[in-house]
Amino acid sequence: MYRIGQEEINAVGRAILSRDFFKINGSGREVYNFEEEWKQLTGAKYALTMTSGFAALSSALIGMGIGPGDEVIVPAYTYIASALAVTSVGAIPVIAEVDDTLTIDVADVEKKLSPHTKAVMPVYIQGFPADLDALTALAKKYGFKIIEDACQADGGMYHGRYLGTIGDAGAFSFNYFKVITSGEGGAMVTGDRTIYERALIYHDASAVAFFGDQLNGIDQPLFGGTEFRVSDLTGAILREQLKRMPGILSDLRRNRTLLTKLTCAEGGAGGKHCKAPSHDIDGDCGTTLPLRFDSAEECRAFQQKAAEKGVGTTVPIDTGKHIYTNWTQIMEKRGALHPAMDPFLMEANKGLQHNYSADMCPRTLDLLSRTAYVMISPDWDEAEIGRIADVINNC
Ligand SMILES: Cc1ncc(COP(=O)(O)O)c(C=O)c1O
């Protein structure tokens, strides 16, 4: 959570005092207005607000018609929710290496394609854009869909377009740790009418046909789904957070740029460190400066010295459920609450690529072991950035 305050309190207070904060038919229409504003900003054609990023990912997969018998390629470095969204729809996550930017390695994706591959999920971890030009070209060549996990990249961009709006569908998270937050929350966007209609039906299974006129103009037949609907309280907070987002991002990017300039050789100011590359440094959310070392030992020595001098860093190999080796449910293949619903046991998924092993993505483990993240604050002033840069340059 970066910034929140009285404006959000006022917005929620207004919604509560209206005594009418159910999403559908509510007089405040906070969620609908948030969706309109999110679409206007990002250029997405359709948007649905949901309870979480996971909800948005699984609704997008359902929207694409993905299920048993299908494979979805996910990067080896992402929060476990990305892979669990795939098993939640009965499909199999196939795990691919990340490239030097710590986003999905398109060359490894190509190696892992099979006749069962229905989608590939680039994930913008820490707001880092993936190589979407190469991935889009591959998708055109082989005919798979792209589902963008932009959960850590609210407001991030790639070559001038908003992350999440470039593939067939995109998912955002607004949980406590994200660029903007409603405590918990998420949104799915798509430009595809069928994906939208199926996600609409799935994410609000019981209420979609009961409340309001949500099914007006909807061609897809009703099917059973789940309940990921949010209230206007979430919408009210998100509308205020959306007003803050450009400022949060520009302050993060400005501070990350200055810190890079002062500490990294490629910054041009004589810094000695090496920044991990980016597929679009201007679109990157700026939440993190990823320093890259030649070895894990060097990286640890840097981390320890910086900590002694009062600058904390994170080595991503330490980030638990963000690394495939720690995805217990996936690695041990318990994909559902009942064996009959477990994608790893389904007849339709026999022969698909789910022979997971801890050493299957060595390049990812190596890169994660020799990268140190300096987490950026949008609220630092130049003096603070100078102090941090001095520490980094002396480690
Ligand atoms: C990359 C990524 N994907 C998906 C999710 C799931 O989002 P949520 O926690 O809102 O369900 C997260 C959340 O931390 C995430 O970081």
Short mmCIF file of C-alpha atoms and ligand atoms in Angstrom, two decimals:
data_model
loop_
_atom_site.label_atom_id
_atom_site.label_comp_id
_atom_site.label_asym_id
_atom_site.label_seq_id
_atom_site.Cartn_x
_atom_site.Cartn_y
_atom_site.Cartn_z
CA MET A 1 0.00 0.00 0.00
CA TYR A 2 1.53 3.29 -1.07
CA ARG A 3 -0.98 6.05 -0.38
CA ILE A 4 -4.41 6.10 1.20
CA GLY A 5 -6.23 8.56 3.43
CA GLN A 6 -9.14 10.86 4.04
CA GLU A 7 -10.41 10.75 0.45
CA GLU A 8 -10.98 7.00 0.68
CA ILE A 9 -12.60 7.40 4.12
CA ASN A 10 -14.95 10.03 2.71
CA ALA A 11 -15.82 7.89 -0.32
CA VAL A 12 -16.62 4.83 1.79
CA GLY A 13 -18.53 6.99 4.27
CA ARG A 14 -20.63 8.40 1.43
CA ALA A 15 -21.37 4.91 0.16
CA ILE A 16 -22.32 3.63 3.62
CA LEU A 17 -24.52 6.62 4.42
CA SER A 18 -26.35 6.13 1.12
CA ARG A 19 -27.50 2.79 2.66
CA ASP A 20 -27.39 1.52 -0.90
CA PHE A 21 -24.01 -0.01 -1.60
CA PHE A 22 -24.89 -3.31 -3.24
CA LYS A 23 -23.08 -3.31 -6.58
CA ILE A 24 -26.09 -3.98 -8.75
CA ASN A 25 -28.82 -1.33 -8.95
CA GLY A 26 -27.04 0.67 -6.24
CA SER A 27 -27.65 4.39 -6.61
CA GLY A 28 -23.94 5.12 -6.07
CA ARG A 29 -22.84 2.86 -8.92
CA GLU A 30 -19.31 3.01 -7.53
CA VAL A 31 -18.20 -0.30 -9.05
CA TYR A 32 -19.69 0.46 -12.46
CA ASN A 33 -18.12 3.91 -12.44
CA PHE A 34 -14.75 2.46 -11.43
CA GLU A 35 -15.00 0.03 -14.35
CA GLU A 36 -15.81 2.89 -16.75
CA GLU A 37 -12.89 4.92 -15.41
CA TRP A 38 -10.49 1.93 -15.58
CA LYS A 39 -11.57 1.28 -19.19
CA GLN A 40 -11.18 4.95 -20.12
CA LEU A 41 -7.70 5.05 -18.66
CA THR A 42 -6.38 1.77 -20.03
CA GLY A 43 -8.26 1.59 -23.30
CA ALA A 44 -9.78 -1.78 -22.39
CA LYS A 45 -13.14 -2.54 -24.00
CA TYR A 46 -14.66 -4.52 -21.13
CA ALA A 47 -13.83 -4.55 -17.41
CA LEU A 48 -15.20 -6.49 -14.46
CA THR A 49 -14.26 -5.70 -10.86
CA MET A 50 -13.84 -8.76 -8.65
CA THR A 51 -12.78 -9.86 -5.20
CA SER A 52 -9.15 -10.57 -6.15
CA GLY A 53 -6.54 -10.95 -8.83
CA PHE A 54 -6.98 -14.71 -8.59
CA ALA A 55 -10.70 -14.24 -9.31
CA ALA A 56 -9.84 -12.14 -12.35
CA LEU A 57 -7.33 -14.70 -13.66
CA SER A 58 -9.66 -17.67 -13.26
CA SER A 59 -12.60 -15.77 -14.75
CA ALA A 60 -10.44 -14.85 -17.75
CA LEU A 61 -9.44 -18.49 -18.22
CA ILE A 62 -13.08 -19.55 -18.02
CA GLY A 63 -13.87 -16.75 -20.44
CA MET A 64 -11.41 -18.29 -22.89
CA GLY A 65 -13.10 -21.67 -22.55
CA ILE A 66 -9.99 -23.21 -20.97
CA GLY A 67 -10.48 -26.35 -18.88
CA PRO A 68 -9.57 -30.05 -18.61
CA GLY A 69 -7.37 -31.23 -21.47
CA ASP A 70 -5.68 -27.84 -21.78
CA GLU A 71 -2.24 -26.55 -20.81
CA VAL A 72 -1.45 -22.97 -19.82
CA ILE A 73 2.22 -21.93 -19.71
CA VAL A 74 3.14 -19.87 -16.65
CA PRO A 75 6.54 -18.50 -15.57
CA ALA A 76 8.55 -20.29 -12.87
CA TYR A 77 8.76 -17.00 -11.00
CA THR A 78 5.32 -15.71 -10.10
CA TYR A 79 3.05 -15.79 -7.09
CA ILE A 80 1.48 -19.25 -6.75
CA ALA A 81 -1.97 -17.73 -7.47
CA SER A 82 -1.09 -17.58 -11.18
CA ALA A 83 -0.62 -21.36 -11.33
CA LEU A 84 -3.55 -22.09 -9.00
CA ALA A 85 -5.86 -20.07 -11.24
CA VAL A 86 -5.01 -22.57 -13.97
CA THR A 87 -5.73 -25.64 -11.82
CA SER A 88 -8.92 -23.97 -10.55
CA VAL A 89 -10.41 -24.30 -14.04
CA GLY A 90 -9.26 -27.93 -14.42
CA ALA A 91 -6.30 -27.17 -16.70
CA ILE A 92 -2.59 -27.93 -16.25
CA PRO A 93 0.04 -25.24 -15.58
CA VAL A 94 3.22 -25.84 -17.58
CA ILE A 95 6.17 -24.06 -16.04
CA ALA A 96 8.60 -22.00 -18.15
CA GLU A 97 11.88 -20.27 -17.33
CA VAL A 98 12.15 -16.50 -16.92
CA ASP A 99 14.58 -14.38 -18.91
CA ASP A 100 17.10 -11.82 -17.60
CA THR A 101 14.25 -9.39 -16.83
CA LEU A 102 12.62 -12.00 -14.55
CA THR A 103 9.57 -12.25 -16.81
CA ILE A 104 8.56 -15.25 -18.91
CA ASP A 105 11.24 -16.42 -21.35
CA VAL A 106 9.58 -16.50 -24.75
CA ALA A 107 12.22 -18.88 -26.17
CA ASP A 108 11.45 -21.37 -23.38
CA VAL A 109 7.72 -20.90 -23.98
CA GLU A 110 8.26 -22.00 -27.58
CA LYS A 111 10.08 -25.13 -26.39
CA LYS A 112 7.21 -25.98 -24.05
CA LEU A 113 4.35 -25.50 -26.51
CA SER A 114 2.35 -28.64 -27.21
CA PRO A 115 -0.87 -29.41 -29.08
CA HIS A 116 -2.60 -28.88 -25.70
CA THR A 117 -1.29 -25.33 -25.12
CA LYS A 118 -4.33 -23.05 -25.07
CA ALA A 119 -2.81 -20.01 -23.41
CA VAL A 120 0.38 -18.42 -22.11
CA MET A 121 0.39 -16.21 -19.02
CA PRO A 122 3.07 -13.50 -18.94
CA VAL A 123 3.38 -12.17 -15.39
CA TYR A 124 4.67 -8.64 -14.68
CA ILE A 125 6.34 -9.42 -11.41
CA GLN A 126 7.30 -6.26 -9.48
CA GLY A 127 5.72 -4.34 -12.37
CA PHE A 128 8.39 -5.52 -14.87
CA PRO A 129 6.95 -5.74 -18.44
CA ALA A 130 7.52 -8.99 -20.35
CA ASP A 131 8.66 -9.34 -23.96
CA LEU A 132 5.16 -8.91 -25.33
CA ASP A 133 6.19 -8.25 -28.93
CA ALA A 134 7.91 -11.64 -29.12
CA LEU A 135 5.11 -13.38 -27.23
CA THR A 136 2.41 -11.83 -29.43
CA ALA A 137 4.28 -12.96 -32.55
CA LEU A 138 4.51 -16.49 -31.12
CA ALA A 139 0.80 -16.46 -30.25
CA LYS A 140 -0.03 -15.52 -33.84
CA LYS A 141 2.23 -18.27 -35.18
CA TYR A 142 0.88 -21.05 -32.97
CA GLY A 143 -2.63 -19.82 -32.16
CA PHE A 144 -2.63 -19.69 -28.36
CA LYS A 145 -4.24 -17.00 -26.23
CA ILE A 146 -2.37 -14.55 -24.01
CA ILE A 147 -3.72 -13.99 -20.51
CA GLU A 148 -1.75 -11.20 -18.86
CA ASP A 149 -1.18 -11.44 -15.13
CA ALA A 150 -0.82 -7.73 -14.41
CA CYS A 151 -1.62 -8.23 -10.73
CA GLN A 152 1.63 -6.57 -9.67
CA ALA A 153 1.52 -3.99 -12.46
CA ASP A 154 -1.57 -1.79 -12.03
CA GLY A 155 -0.95 1.14 -14.37
CA GLY A 156 2.22 -0.33 -15.88
CA MET A 157 2.82 -0.01 -19.63
CA TYR A 158 4.59 -1.69 -22.53
CA HIS A 159 5.57 0.43 -25.52
CA GLY A 160 2.86 2.96 -24.73
CA ARG A 161 0.02 0.51 -24.07
CA TYR A 162 -1.31 -0.44 -20.66
CA LEU A 163 -0.22 -3.85 -19.37
CA GLY A 164 -3.26 -6.11 -19.15
CA THR A 165 -4.80 -4.74 -22.37
CA ILE A 166 -2.31 -6.17 -24.86
CA GLY A 167 -3.22 -9.87 -24.79
CA ASP A 168 -6.64 -11.51 -25.05
CA ALA A 169 -7.42 -10.76 -21.39
CA GLY A 170 -5.68 -9.23 -18.41
CA ALA A 171 -5.96 -9.49 -14.64
CA PHE A 172 -5.16 -6.88 -11.98
CA SER A 173 -4.97 -7.18 -8.21
CA PHE A 174 -5.84 -4.48 -5.71
CA ASN A 175 -4.80 -6.36 -2.62
CA TYR A 176 -2.92 -4.58 0.14
CA PHE A 177 0.51 -5.02 -1.51
CA LYS A 178 -0.30 -3.60 -4.94
CA VAL A 179 0.18 -0.23 -6.69
CA ILE A 180 -3.40 0.72 -5.76
CA THR A 181 -5.46 -1.09 -3.18
CA SER A 182 -8.89 -1.68 -1.73
CA GLY A 183 -7.45 -4.10 0.84
CA GLU A 184 -8.56 -6.95 -1.40
CA GLY A 185 -9.89 -6.69 -4.94
CA GLY A 186 -9.14 -7.28 -8.58
CA ALA A 187 -10.29 -6.60 -12.11
CA MET A 188 -10.40 -8.48 -15.38
CA VAL A 189 -10.24 -6.70 -18.72
CA THR A 190 -10.65 -7.96 -22.24
CA GLY A 191 -11.49 -6.75 -25.71
CA ASP A 192 -13.19 -10.02 -26.59
CA ARG A 193 -16.97 -10.13 -26.24
CA THR A 194 -17.15 -13.90 -25.63
CA ILE A 195 -14.47 -13.80 -22.92
CA TYR A 196 -16.32 -10.92 -21.27
CA GLU A 197 -19.73 -12.60 -21.38
CA ARG A 198 -18.42 -15.90 -20.01
CA ALA A 199 -16.42 -14.13 -17.28
CA LEU A 200 -19.48 -12.07 -16.37
CA ILE A 201 -21.57 -15.23 -15.95
CA TYR A 202 -18.82 -17.14 -14.11
CA HIS A 203 -17.80 -14.43 -11.63
CA ASP A 204 -21.33 -13.72 -10.41
CA ALA A 205 -23.07 -17.02 -10.93
CA SER A 206 -26.17 -16.65 -8.82
CA ALA A 207 -26.85 -12.93 -9.02
CA VAL A 208 -26.14 -12.33 -12.69
CA ALA A 209 -29.56 -13.56 -13.75
CA PHE A 210 -31.44 -12.27 -10.71
CA PHE A 211 -30.40 -8.69 -10.11
CA GLY A 212 -30.59 -5.86 -12.59
CA ASP A 213 -30.36 -6.13 -16.33
CA GLN A 214 -26.93 -7.71 -16.47
CA LEU A 215 -27.97 -10.30 -19.03
CA ASN A 216 -29.34 -7.76 -21.50
CA GLY A 217 -27.49 -8.28 -24.77
CA ILE A 218 -25.62 -11.35 -23.46
CA ASP A 219 -25.56 -14.21 -25.98
CA GLN A 220 -23.62 -16.83 -24.04
CA PRO A 221 -25.84 -19.38 -22.30
CA LEU A 222 -25.89 -19.35 -18.48
CA PHE A 223 -23.67 -21.90 -16.74
CA GLY A 224 -22.75 -22.56 -13.12
CA GLY A 225 -19.93 -20.47 -11.74
CA THR A 226 -18.84 -18.82 -8.54
CA GLU A 227 -19.27 -15.56 -6.61
CA PHE A 228 -16.51 -13.02 -7.01
CA ARG A 229 -18.80 -9.95 -6.86
CA VAL A 230 -17.67 -6.91 -4.85
CA SER A 231 -19.71 -4.21 -3.15
CA ASP A 232 -19.78 -0.48 -3.82
CA LEU A 233 -17.51 0.00 -0.78
CA THR A 234 -14.69 -1.58 -2.80
CA GLY A 235 -15.68 0.50 -5.83
CA ALA A 236 -15.68 3.70 -3.77
CA ILE A 237 -12.14 3.08 -2.47
CA LEU A 238 -10.86 2.09 -5.90
CA ARG A 239 -12.19 5.25 -7.55
CA GLU A 240 -10.15 7.35 -5.11
CA GLN A 241 -7.12 5.09 -5.51
CA LEU A 242 -7.38 5.47 -9.27
CA LYS A 243 -7.08 9.24 -8.89
CA ARG A 244 -3.87 8.66 -6.92
CA MET A 245 -2.39 6.12 -9.35
CA PRO A 246 -0.70 8.50 -11.85
CA GLY A 247 1.04 10.31 -8.99
CA ILE A 248 2.12 7.09 -7.28
CA LEU A 249 3.56 5.75 -10.54
CA SER A 250 5.31 8.93 -11.61
CA ASP A 251 6.89 9.33 -8.16
CA LEU A 252 8.00 5.68 -8.10
CA ARG A 253 9.45 5.96 -11.59
CA ARG A 254 11.22 9.25 -10.85
CA ASN A 255 12.79 7.87 -7.67
CA ARG A 256 13.79 4.60 -9.29
CA THR A 257 15.35 6.48 -12.22
CA LEU A 258 17.39 8.71 -9.90
CA LEU A 259 18.55 5.78 -7.75
CA THR A 260 19.52 3.85 -10.91
CA LYS A 261 21.44 6.84 -12.21
CA LEU A 262 23.36 7.18 -8.96
CA THR A 263 24.16 3.51 -8.44
CA CYS A 264 24.29 1.66 -11.75
CA ALA A 265 26.92 1.76 -14.45
CA GLU A 266 24.21 2.08 -17.12
CA GLY A 267 22.82 5.11 -15.24
CA GLY A 268 25.70 7.17 -16.54
CA ALA A 269 26.71 8.80 -13.23
CA GLY A 270 29.54 6.45 -12.44
CA GLY A 271 27.68 3.96 -10.27
CA LYS A 272 29.33 0.54 -10.20
CA HIS A 273 26.33 -1.74 -9.94
CA CYS A 274 24.50 -3.53 -12.70
CA LYS A 275 20.75 -3.19 -13.15
CA ALA A 276 18.81 -6.17 -14.50
CA PRO A 277 17.56 -5.37 -18.01
CA SER A 278 13.97 -4.39 -18.81
CA HIS A 279 11.68 -4.89 -21.80
CA ASP A 280 10.41 -1.32 -21.29
CA ILE A 281 12.00 0.68 -18.51
CA ASP A 282 9.63 3.62 -19.04
CA GLY A 283 6.52 1.45 -18.74
CA ASP A 284 7.89 -0.52 -15.76
CA CYS A 285 5.97 0.52 -12.61
CA GLY A 286 9.13 1.65 -10.82
CA THR A 287 8.39 -0.21 -7.60
CA THR A 288 11.79 -1.93 -7.59
CA LEU A 289 15.40 -1.46 -8.63
CA PRO A 290 16.69 -4.98 -9.42
CA LEU A 291 20.47 -5.16 -9.05
CA ARG A 292 22.13 -8.10 -10.79
CA PHE A 293 25.33 -9.79 -9.54
CA ASP A 294 27.65 -12.33 -11.15
CA SER A 295 27.09 -14.90 -8.42
CA ALA A 296 24.74 -15.68 -5.55
CA GLU A 297 27.66 -15.25 -3.13
CA GLU A 298 28.36 -11.73 -4.37
CA CYS A 299 24.68 -10.90 -4.11
CA ARG A 300 24.47 -12.14 -0.50
CA ALA A 301 27.61 -10.26 0.48
CA PHE A 302 26.08 -7.07 -0.97
CA GLN A 303 22.80 -7.70 0.84
CA GLN A 304 24.54 -8.20 4.17
CA LYS A 305 26.73 -5.13 3.85
CA ALA A 306 23.79 -2.94 2.80
CA ALA A 307 21.71 -4.22 5.73
CA GLU A 308 24.55 -3.38 8.16
CA LYS A 309 24.52 0.16 6.76
CA GLY A 310 20.72 0.42 7.14
CA VAL A 311 19.46 -0.37 3.62
CA GLY A 312 17.29 -3.47 3.41
CA THR A 313 17.10 -5.43 0.16
CA THR A 314 15.25 -8.55 -0.93
CA VAL A 315 16.84 -11.41 -2.86
CA PRO A 316 13.89 -12.88 -4.77
CA ILE A 317 14.99 -16.48 -4.22
CA ASP A 318 13.85 -15.83 -0.62
CA THR A 319 10.28 -14.91 -1.61
CA GLY A 320 8.64 -18.25 -0.85
CA LYS A 321 5.48 -18.88 -2.83
CA HIS A 322 6.68 -16.70 -5.69
CA ILE A 323 9.02 -19.49 -6.83
CA TYR A 324 7.78 -22.69 -8.45
CA THR A 325 9.86 -24.92 -6.13
CA ASN A 326 7.68 -23.68 -3.23
CA TRP A 327 4.32 -24.16 -4.97
CA THR A 328 3.48 -27.12 -2.72
CA GLN A 329 0.02 -27.85 -4.11
CA ILE A 330 1.33 -27.79 -7.69
CA MET A 331 4.62 -29.62 -7.11
CA GLU A 332 2.85 -32.31 -5.06
CA LYS A 333 -0.05 -32.32 -7.49
CA ARG A 334 -3.03 -31.73 -5.24
CA GLY A 335 -5.00 -29.48 -7.55
CA ALA A 336 -8.46 -29.56 -5.99
CA LEU A 337 -10.53 -30.26 -2.91
CA HIS A 338 -11.82 -33.61 -4.22
CA PRO A 339 -9.95 -36.23 -6.27
CA ALA A 340 -12.68 -36.26 -8.92
CA MET A 341 -12.16 -32.52 -9.43
CA ASP A 342 -8.36 -32.67 -9.33
CA PRO A 343 -6.92 -31.70 -12.70
CA PHE A 344 -3.82 -33.80 -12.02
CA LEU A 345 -5.99 -36.92 -11.76
CA MET A 346 -8.40 -36.18 -14.61
CA GLU A 347 -8.53 -38.53 -17.58
CA ALA A 348 -8.57 -35.51 -19.90
CA ASN A 349 -5.21 -34.37 -18.49
CA LYS A 350 -3.40 -37.71 -18.80
CA GLY A 351 -0.24 -37.30 -20.85
CA LEU A 352 -0.12 -33.52 -20.40
CA GLN A 353 3.09 -31.86 -19.16
CA HIS A 354 2.93 -32.15 -15.38
CA ASN A 355 6.15 -33.96 -14.52
CA TYR A 356 7.32 -31.21 -12.20
CA SER A 357 10.69 -31.32 -10.46
CA ALA A 358 12.61 -28.85 -8.30
CA ASP A 359 15.43 -28.59 -10.85
CA MET A 360 13.26 -28.06 -13.94
CA CYS A 361 13.98 -24.32 -14.28
CA PRO A 362 17.64 -23.87 -13.26
CA ARG A 363 18.09 -20.55 -15.04
CA THR A 364 15.24 -19.00 -13.08
CA LEU A 365 16.70 -20.21 -9.77
CA ASP A 366 20.11 -18.87 -10.74
CA LEU A 367 18.77 -15.42 -11.71
CA LEU A 368 16.65 -15.17 -8.56
CA SER A 369 19.69 -16.04 -6.43
CA ARG A 370 21.89 -13.30 -7.80
CA THR A 371 19.44 -10.40 -7.95
CA ALA A 372 18.85 -7.97 -5.08
CA TYR A 373 15.76 -5.78 -5.04
CA VAL A 374 15.88 -2.29 -3.64
CA MET A 375 12.23 -1.48 -3.01
CA ILE A 376 11.39 2.08 -4.05
CA SER A 377 9.20 4.49 -2.08
CA PRO A 378 7.27 7.16 -3.98
CA ASP A 379 7.72 9.41 -0.94
CA TRP A 380 11.51 9.57 -0.80
CA ASP A 381 13.08 12.97 -1.34
CA GLU A 382 16.39 13.51 -3.15
CA ALA A 383 18.37 13.57 0.10
CA GLU A 384 17.02 10.15 1.08
CA ILE A 385 17.78 8.74 -2.37
CA GLY A 386 21.29 10.17 -2.11
CA ARG A 387 21.77 8.48 1.29
CA ILE A 388 20.59 5.12 -0.05
CA ALA A 389 22.76 5.49 -3.16
CA ASP A 390 25.83 6.18 -0.99
CA VAL A 391 25.20 2.97 0.95
CA ILE A 392 24.69 0.94 -2.21
CA ASN A 393 27.81 2.37 -3.82
CA ASN A 394 29.84 1.49 -0.74
CA CYS A 395 28.75 -2.15 -0.67
C1 LIG B 1 1.65 -12.09 -9.80
C2 LIG B 1 0.38 -12.29 -9.02
N1 LIG B 1 -0.63 -12.95 -9.58
C3 LIG B 1 -1.80 -13.13 -8.94
C4 LIG B 1 -1.99 -12.64 -7.67
C5 LIG B 1 -3.29 -12.86 -7.00
O1 LIG B 1 -3.89 -11.66 -6.59
P1 LIG B 1 -4.88 -11.66 -5.33
O2 LIG B 1 -4.07 -11.79 -4.09
O3 LIG B 1 -5.58 -10.36 -5.45
O4 LIG B 1 -5.79 -12.82 -5.56
C6 LIG B 1 -0.96 -11.95 -7.04
C7 LIG B 1 -1.14 -11.44 -5.67
O5 LIG B 1 -0.32 -11.23 -4.87
C8 LIG B 1 0.25 -11.77 -7.73
O6 LIG B 1 1.28 -11.12 -7.16
#
